[in-house]
Coordinates of C-alpha atoms in Angstrom, one line a residue:
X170 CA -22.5 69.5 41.1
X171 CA -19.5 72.3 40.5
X172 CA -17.3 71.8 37.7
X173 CA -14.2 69.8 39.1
X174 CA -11.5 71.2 36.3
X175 CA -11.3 74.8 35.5
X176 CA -8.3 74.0 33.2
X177 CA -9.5 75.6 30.4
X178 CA -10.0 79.0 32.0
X179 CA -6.7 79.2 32.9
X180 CA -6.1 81.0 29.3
X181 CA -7.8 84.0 30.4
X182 CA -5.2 84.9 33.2
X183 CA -3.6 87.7 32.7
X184 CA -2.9 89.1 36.4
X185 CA -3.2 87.3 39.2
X186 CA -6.3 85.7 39.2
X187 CA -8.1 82.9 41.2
X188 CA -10.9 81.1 40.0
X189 CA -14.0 79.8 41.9
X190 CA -16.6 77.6 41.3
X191 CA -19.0 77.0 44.2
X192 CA -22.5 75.4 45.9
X193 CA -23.4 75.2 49.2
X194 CA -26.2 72.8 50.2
X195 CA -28.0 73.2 53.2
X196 CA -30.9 70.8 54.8
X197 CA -33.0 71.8 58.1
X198 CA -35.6 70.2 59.6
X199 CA -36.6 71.0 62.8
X200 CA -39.5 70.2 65.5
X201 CA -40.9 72.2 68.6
X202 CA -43.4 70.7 70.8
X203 CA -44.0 67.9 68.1
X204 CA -44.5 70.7 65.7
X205 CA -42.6 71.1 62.1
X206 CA -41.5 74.8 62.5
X207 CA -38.8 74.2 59.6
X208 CA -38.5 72.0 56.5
X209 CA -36.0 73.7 54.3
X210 CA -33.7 72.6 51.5
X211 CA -32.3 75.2 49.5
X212 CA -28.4 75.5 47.6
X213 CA -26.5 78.6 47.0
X214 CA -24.4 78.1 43.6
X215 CA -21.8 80.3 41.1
X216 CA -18.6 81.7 40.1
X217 CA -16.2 83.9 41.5
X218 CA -13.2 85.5 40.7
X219 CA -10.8 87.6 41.8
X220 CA -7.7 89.9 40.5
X221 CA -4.6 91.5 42.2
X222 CA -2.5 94.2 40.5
X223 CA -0.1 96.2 42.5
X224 CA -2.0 95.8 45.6
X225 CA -5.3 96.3 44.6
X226 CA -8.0 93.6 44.4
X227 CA -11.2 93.5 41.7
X228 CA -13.8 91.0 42.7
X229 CA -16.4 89.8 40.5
X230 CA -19.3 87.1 40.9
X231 CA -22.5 85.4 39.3
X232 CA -25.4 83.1 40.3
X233 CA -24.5 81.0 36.9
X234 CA -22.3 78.6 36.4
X235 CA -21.4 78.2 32.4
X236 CA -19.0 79.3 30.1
X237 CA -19.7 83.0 29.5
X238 CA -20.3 83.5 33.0
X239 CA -16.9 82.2 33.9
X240 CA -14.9 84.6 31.4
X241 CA -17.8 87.3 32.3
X242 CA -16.5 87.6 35.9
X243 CA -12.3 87.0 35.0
X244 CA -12.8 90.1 33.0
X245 CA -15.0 92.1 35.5
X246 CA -12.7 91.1 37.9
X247 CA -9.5 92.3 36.3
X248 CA -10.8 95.4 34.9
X249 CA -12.0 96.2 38.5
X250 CA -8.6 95.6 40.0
X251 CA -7.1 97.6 36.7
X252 CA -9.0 100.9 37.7
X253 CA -8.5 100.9 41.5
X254 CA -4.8 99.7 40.6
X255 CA -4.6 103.3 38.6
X256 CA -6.5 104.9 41.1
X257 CA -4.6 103.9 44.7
X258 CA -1.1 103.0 42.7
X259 CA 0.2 101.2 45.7
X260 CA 3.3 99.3 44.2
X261 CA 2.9 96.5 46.5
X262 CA 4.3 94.0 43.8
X263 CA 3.7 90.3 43.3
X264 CA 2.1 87.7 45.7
X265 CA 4.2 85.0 47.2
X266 CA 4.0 82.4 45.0
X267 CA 2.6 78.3 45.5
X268 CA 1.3 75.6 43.9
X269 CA 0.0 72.8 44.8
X270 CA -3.2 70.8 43.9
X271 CA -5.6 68.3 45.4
X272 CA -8.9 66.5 45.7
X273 CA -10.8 65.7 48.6
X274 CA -14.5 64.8 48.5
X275 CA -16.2 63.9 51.5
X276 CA -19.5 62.3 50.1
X277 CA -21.0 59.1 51.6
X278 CA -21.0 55.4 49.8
X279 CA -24.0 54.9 51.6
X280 CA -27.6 55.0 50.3
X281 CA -28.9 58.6 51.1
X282 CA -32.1 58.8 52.4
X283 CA -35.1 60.9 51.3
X284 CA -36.1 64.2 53.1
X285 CA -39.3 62.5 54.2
X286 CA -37.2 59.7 55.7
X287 CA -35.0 62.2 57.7
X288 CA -38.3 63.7 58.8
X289 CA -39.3 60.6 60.2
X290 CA -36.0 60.1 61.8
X291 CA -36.2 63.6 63.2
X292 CA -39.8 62.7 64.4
X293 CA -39.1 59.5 65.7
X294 CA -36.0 61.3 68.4
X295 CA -38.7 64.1 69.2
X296 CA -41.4 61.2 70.3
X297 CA -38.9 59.2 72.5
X298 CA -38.2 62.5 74.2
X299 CA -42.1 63.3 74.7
X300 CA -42.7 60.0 75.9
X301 CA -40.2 59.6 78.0
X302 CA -39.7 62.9 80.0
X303 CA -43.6 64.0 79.9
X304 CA -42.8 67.2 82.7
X305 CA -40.9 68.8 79.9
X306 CA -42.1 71.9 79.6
X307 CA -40.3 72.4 75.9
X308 CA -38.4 70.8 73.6
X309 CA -37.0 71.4 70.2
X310 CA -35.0 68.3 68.2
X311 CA -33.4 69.3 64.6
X312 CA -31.2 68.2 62.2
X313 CA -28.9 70.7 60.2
X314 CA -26.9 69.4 56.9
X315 CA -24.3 71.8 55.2
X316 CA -22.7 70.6 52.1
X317 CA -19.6 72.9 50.9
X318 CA -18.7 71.7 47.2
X319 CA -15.6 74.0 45.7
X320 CA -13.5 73.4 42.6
X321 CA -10.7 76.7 42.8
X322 CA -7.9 77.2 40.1
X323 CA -5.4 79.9 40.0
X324 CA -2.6 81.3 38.0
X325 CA -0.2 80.2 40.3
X326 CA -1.3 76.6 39.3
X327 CA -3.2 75.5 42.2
X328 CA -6.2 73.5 41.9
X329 CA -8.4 72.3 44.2
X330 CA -12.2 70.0 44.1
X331 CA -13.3 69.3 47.7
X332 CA -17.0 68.4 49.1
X333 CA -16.8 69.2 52.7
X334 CA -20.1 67.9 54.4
X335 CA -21.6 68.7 58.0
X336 CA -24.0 67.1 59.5
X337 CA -25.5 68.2 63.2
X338 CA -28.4 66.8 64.9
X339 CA -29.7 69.8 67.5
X340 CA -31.6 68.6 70.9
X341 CA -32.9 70.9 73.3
X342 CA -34.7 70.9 76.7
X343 CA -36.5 72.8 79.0
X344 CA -38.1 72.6 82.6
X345 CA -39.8 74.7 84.6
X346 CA -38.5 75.8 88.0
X347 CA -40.5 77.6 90.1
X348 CA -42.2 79.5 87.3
X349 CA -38.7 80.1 86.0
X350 CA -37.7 77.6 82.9
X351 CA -34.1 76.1 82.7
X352 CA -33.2 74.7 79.9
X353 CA -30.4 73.2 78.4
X354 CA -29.1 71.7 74.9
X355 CA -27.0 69.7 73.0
X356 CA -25.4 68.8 69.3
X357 CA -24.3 65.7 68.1
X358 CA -22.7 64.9 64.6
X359 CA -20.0 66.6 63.0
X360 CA -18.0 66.1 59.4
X361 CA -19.6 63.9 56.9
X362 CA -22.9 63.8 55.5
X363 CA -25.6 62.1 57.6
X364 CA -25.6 58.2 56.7
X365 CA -21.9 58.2 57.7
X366 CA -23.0 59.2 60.8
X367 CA -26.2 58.6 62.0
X368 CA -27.4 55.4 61.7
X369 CA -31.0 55.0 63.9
X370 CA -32.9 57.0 66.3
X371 CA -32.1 55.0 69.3
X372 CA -28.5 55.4 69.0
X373 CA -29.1 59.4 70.6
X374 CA -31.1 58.1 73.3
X375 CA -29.0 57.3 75.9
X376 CA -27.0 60.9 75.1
X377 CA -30.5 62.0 75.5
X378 CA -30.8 60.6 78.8
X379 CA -27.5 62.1 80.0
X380 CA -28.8 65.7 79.0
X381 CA -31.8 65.3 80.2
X382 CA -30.0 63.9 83.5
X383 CA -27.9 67.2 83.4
X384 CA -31.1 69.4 83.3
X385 CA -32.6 68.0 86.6
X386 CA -29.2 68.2 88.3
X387 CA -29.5 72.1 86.5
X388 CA -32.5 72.8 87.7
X389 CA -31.9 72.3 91.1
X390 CA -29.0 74.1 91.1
X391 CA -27.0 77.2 92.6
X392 CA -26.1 80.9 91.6
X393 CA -22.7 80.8 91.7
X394 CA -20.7 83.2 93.9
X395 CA -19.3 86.4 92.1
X396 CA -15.5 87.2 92.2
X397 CA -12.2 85.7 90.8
X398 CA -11.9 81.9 91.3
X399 CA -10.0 79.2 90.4
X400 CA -12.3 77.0 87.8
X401 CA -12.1 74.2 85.2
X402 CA -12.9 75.5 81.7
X403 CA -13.9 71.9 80.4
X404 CA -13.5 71.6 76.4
X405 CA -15.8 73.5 75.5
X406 CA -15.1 76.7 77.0
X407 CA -11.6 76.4 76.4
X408 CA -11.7 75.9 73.0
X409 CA -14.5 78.6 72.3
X410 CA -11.8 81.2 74.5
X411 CA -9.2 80.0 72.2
X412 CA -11.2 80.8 69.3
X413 CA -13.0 84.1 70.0
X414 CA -10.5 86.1 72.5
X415 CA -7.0 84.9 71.4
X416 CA -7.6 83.3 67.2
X417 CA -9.5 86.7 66.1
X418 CA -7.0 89.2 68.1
X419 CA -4.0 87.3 65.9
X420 CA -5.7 86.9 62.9
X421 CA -3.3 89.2 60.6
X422 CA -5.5 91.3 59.1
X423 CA -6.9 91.9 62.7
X424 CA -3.4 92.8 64.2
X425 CA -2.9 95.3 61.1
X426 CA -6.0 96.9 62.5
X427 CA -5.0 97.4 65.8
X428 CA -5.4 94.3 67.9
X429 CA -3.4 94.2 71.3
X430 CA -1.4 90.9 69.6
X431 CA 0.9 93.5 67.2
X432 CA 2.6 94.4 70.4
X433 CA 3.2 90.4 71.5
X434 CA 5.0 88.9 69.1
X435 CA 7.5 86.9 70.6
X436 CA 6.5 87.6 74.2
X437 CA 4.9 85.7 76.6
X438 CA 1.7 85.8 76.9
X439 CA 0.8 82.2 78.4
X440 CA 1.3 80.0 80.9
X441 CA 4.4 77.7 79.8
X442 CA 1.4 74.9 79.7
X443 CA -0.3 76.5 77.0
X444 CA 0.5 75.8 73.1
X445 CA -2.1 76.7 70.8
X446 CA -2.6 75.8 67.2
X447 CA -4.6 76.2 64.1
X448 CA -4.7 72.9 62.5
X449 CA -4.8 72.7 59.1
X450 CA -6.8 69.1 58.6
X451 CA -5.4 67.1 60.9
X452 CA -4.7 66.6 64.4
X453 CA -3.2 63.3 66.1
X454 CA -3.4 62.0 62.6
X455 CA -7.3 62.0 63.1
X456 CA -9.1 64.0 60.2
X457 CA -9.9 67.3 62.1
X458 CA -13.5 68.9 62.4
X459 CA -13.0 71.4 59.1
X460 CA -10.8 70.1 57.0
X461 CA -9.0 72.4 54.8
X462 CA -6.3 71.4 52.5
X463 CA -6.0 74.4 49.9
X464 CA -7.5 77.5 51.7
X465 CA -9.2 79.9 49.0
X466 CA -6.3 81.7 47.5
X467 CA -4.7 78.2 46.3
X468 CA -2.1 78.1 48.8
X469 CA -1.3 74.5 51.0
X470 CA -2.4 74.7 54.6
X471 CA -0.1 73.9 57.2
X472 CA -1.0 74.5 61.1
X473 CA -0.2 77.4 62.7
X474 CA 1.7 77.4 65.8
X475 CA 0.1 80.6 67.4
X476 CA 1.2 80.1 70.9
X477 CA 4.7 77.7 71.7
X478 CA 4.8 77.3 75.3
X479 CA 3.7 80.5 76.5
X480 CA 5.2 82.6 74.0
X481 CA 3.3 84.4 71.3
X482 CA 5.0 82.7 67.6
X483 CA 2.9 84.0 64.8
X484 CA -0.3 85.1 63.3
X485 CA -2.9 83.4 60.8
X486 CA -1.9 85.2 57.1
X487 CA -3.7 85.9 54.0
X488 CA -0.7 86.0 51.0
X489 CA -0.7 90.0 51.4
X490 CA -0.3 89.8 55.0
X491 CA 2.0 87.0 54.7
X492 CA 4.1 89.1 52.0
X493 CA 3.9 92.3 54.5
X494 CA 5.2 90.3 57.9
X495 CA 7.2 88.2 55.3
X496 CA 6.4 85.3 56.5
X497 CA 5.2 82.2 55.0
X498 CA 1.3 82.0 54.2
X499 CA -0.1 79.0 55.7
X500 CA -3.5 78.6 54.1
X501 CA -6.3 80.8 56.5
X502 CA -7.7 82.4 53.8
X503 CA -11.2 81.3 53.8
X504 CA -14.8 82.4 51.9
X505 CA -18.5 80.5 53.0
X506 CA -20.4 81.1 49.9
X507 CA -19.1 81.2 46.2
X508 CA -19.9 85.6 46.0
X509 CA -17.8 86.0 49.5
X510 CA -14.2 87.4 48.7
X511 CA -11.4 85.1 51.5
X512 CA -10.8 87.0 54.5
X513 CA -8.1 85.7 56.8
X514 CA -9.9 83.0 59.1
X515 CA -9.2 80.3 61.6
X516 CA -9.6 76.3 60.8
X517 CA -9.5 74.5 63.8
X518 CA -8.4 76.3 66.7
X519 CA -7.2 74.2 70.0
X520 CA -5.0 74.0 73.0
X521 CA -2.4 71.0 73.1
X522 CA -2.8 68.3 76.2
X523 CA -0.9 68.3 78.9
X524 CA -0.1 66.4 81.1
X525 CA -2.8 66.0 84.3
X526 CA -5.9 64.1 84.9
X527 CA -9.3 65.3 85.3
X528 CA -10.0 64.2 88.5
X529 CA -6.7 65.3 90.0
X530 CA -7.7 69.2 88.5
X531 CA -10.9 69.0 90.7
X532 CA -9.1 67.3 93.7
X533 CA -6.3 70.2 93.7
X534 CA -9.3 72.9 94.3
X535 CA -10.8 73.8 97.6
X536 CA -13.4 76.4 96.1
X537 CA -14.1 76.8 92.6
X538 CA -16.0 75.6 89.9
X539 CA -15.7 73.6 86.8
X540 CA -17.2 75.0 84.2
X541 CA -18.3 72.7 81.4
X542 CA -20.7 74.8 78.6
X543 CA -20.8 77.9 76.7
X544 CA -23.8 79.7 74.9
X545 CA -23.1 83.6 73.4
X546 CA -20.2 85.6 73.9
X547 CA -18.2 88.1 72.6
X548 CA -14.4 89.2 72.4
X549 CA -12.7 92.5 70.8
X550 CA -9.3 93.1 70.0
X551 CA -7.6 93.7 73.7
X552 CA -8.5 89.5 74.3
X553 CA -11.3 91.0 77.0
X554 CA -14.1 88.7 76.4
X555 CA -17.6 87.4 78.3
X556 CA -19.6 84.3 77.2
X557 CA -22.8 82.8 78.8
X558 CA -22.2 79.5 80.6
X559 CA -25.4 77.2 80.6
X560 CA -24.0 73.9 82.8
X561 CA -20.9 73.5 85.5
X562 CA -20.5 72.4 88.9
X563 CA -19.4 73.6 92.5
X564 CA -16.2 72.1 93.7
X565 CA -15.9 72.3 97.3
X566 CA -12.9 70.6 98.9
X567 CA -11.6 68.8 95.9
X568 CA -15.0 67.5 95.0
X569 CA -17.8 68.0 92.7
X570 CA -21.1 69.3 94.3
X571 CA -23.7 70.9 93.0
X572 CA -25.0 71.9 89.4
X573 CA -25.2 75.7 89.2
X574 CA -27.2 78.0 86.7
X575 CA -26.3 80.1 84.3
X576 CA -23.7 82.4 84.6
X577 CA -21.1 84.3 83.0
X578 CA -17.4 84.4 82.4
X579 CA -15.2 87.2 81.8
X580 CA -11.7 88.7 81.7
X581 CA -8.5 89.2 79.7
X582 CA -7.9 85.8 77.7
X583 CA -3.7 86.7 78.0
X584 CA -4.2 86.8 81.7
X585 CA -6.3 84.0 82.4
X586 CA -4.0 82.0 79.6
X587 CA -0.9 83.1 82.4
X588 CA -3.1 81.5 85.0
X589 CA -3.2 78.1 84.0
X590 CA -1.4 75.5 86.2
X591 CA -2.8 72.8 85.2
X592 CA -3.9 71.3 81.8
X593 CA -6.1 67.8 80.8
X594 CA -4.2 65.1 78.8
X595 CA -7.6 64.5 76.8
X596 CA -8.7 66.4 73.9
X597 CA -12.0 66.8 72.5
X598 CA -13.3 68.9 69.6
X599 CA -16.8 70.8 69.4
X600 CA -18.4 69.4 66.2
X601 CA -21.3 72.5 65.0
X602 CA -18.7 75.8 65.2
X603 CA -19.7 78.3 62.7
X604 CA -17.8 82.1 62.9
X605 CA -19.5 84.9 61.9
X606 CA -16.5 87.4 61.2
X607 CA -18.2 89.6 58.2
X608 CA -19.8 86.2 56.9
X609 CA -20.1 82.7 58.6
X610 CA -18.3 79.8 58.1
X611 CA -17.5 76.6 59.8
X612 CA -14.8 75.9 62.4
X613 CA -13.6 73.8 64.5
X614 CA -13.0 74.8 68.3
X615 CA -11.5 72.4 71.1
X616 CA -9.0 71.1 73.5
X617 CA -8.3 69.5 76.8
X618 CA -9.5 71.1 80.0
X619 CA -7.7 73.7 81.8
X620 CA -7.3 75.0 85.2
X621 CA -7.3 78.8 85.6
X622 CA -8.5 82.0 87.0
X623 CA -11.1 83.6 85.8
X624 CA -13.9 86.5 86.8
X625 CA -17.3 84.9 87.3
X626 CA -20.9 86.1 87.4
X627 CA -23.2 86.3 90.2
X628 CA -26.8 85.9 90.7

């Protein structure tokens, strides 16, 4: 447990200062072949602060979490940003100012069970799938649990305690195709901590089943044909383009460093079907993947409207890059553990439904594909990405035909955003994203399906 109230620190302000009390808590236990390869519980816990003066910053941390530790790092922390303030004299003046304080905590009512009994839960999954699909040539099944507990005070007067649990449960498959393995894999879960949402073994079989279902139709599959087509980027996809080649290009502190979205602003760079949005906590007043109320600099999240039909609106702000566009900050200032500084990040990225049905998306296309999930991928700061895509299907004369293999993606994310012409009225949210800019942390990454253009790989 962090301390909740960091009241009585607030007497040691001086500058600017925010306050951070911290543990993460992560579980994994995971099985190959029937085999415990990992069986790890470990916590990451201390205190944090951080000054500004005149446009400087002095960061300070320790693995302790008492008293003299607490005033140990204010004072590190201000006579850091003291010296470079004397040093770099920038004169950038005060921070926008906010306050606002809250308290969400996340943690079960429900009995938690013992790491032996979520071994045997763990166990139990891995022998229904050894049983049931013996020509299985491998198969891994693991559970993940990341437990984010925070209290944050700063002398702007925001306060903040909030346990954010995750909980994923990790499935993966493999066959062997003519002495070539195909494999594919799955996550289940999502926020809360495991008893709110697993409650036995046999309710992930029949998911099971339908993985296992998709791997056959894999495995028997087709390269796909190389060249532009039209496709169906499924949820998935979508969302992870969303994230990687258009969040991280308009990410403020990435536009101030060049990204191809400083020359954008207020220019179209999307089909008029497109809106995209970084939602603070909630979406469809449903409680969203990662939900963050008070980002790490104390100031109130609201969602960021990044794209408004078509058109490029704003970018995702710390308080200094909020002040320097002036601009209100809208909370994407985010750390993972309690010694990471905030850096400007995304919450839960996603393209707004439209309008159109599924089915009529596949029925408009005489040749294309629809393309339904990603594995690794990469963007940089023109929007040009590539990412790995592990399952889709052939649609030939407004049907779906056959699975193909893997391929890949790739392209301009503006460009194929000005493709769209058509966009799903469903939306669905990924429920393990983690981004690793500088240092990981969770995300949340989703959307409806869209209909586009977009480069694809060949055998």
């Amino acid at each position: 447990m962090v301390l909740k109230n960091l009241n009585k620190y607030s007497g040691l302000f001086t500058e600017y200062t925010e306050l951070r009390v911290q543990e993460n808590r992560e579980l994994v236990i995971m099985y190959n072949q029937g085999n415990l390869v990992t069986n790890k519980k470990e916590s990451n816990n201390g205190v944090s602060a951080r000054v500004y003066k005149g446009g400087s910053w002095g960061f300070a941390s320790m693995p302790i979490i008492d008293d003299k530790a607490i005033e140990t790092v204010i004072n590190e922390a201000k006579e850091n940003a003291l010296f470079l303030n004397s040093k770099q004299n920038k004169n950038k003046g005060s921070l926008p100012k906010n306050s606002f304080s809250i308290e969400k905590d996340f943690t079960t009512d429900k009995l938690r069970l013992s790491q032996k009994e979520l071994m045997a839960f763990v166990k139990e999954v891995d022998n229904y799938i050894k049983k049931k699909y013996p020509k299985l040539s491998n198969r891994v099944v693991g559970l993940n649990s990341l437990e984010m507990e925070k209290s944050l005070l700063t002398s702007h007067g925001s306060q903040l305690y909030s346990m954010l649990p995750r909980t994923n449960f990790y499935v993966a498959l493999t066959i062997e195709r003519d002495g070539t393995p195909i494999d594919m894999y799955e996550i289940y879960g999502g926020l809360g901590q495991f008893e709110d949402i697993f409650n036995k073994p046999e309710d992930l079989y029949s998911d099971i089943d339908k993985l296992y279902k998709k791997l056959i139709e894999k495995s028997e599959g087709v390269y796909t044909e190389a060249g532009v087509k039209e496709c169906i980027l499924d949820s998935d996809l979508a969302g992870i383009l969303a994230h990687e080649a258009i969040g991280h290009t308009t990410e403020a502190d990435m536009v101030l460093g060049g990204s191809i979205a400083a020359d954008y602003l207020n220019e179209k760079v999307a089909s008029e079907l497109i809106t995209l949005v970084d939602f603070a906590n909630t979406y469809n007043n449903e409680t969203c993947p990662v939900p963050i109320y008070i980002d790490d600099e104390g100031t109130k999240t609201e969602d960021a409207v990044i794209i408004e039909d078509g058109v490029l609106k704003e970018y995702m702000n710390n308080k200094e890059s909020a002040k320097y566009f002036d601009v209100k900050p809208k909370g994407n200032a985010r750390a993972y553990k309690y010694n990471d500084e905030p850096l400007v990040r995304m919450r839960n990225t996603a393209i707004l439904p439209g309008k159109s049905k599924l089915e009529d998306m596949i029925a408009s296309i005489d040749d294309g594909y629809y393309l339904m999930k990603p594995s690794n991928g990469q963007a940089d700061m023109t929007s040009e990405f590539m990412f790995g895509v592990t399952m889709g299907y052939e649609i030939k004369n407004g049907k779906l035909g056959r699975a193909i293999k893997d391929t890949t993606i790739s392209g301009v994310a503006f460009d194929v955003l000005k493709s769209v012409t058509m966009v799903s009225d469903d939306m669905t949210w990924s429920c393990g994203g983690m981004c690793g800019k500088k240092q990981m942390i969770t995300v949340g990454m989703g959307g409806p399906a869209i209909k586009c253009k977009v480069n694809i790989g060949g055998r």
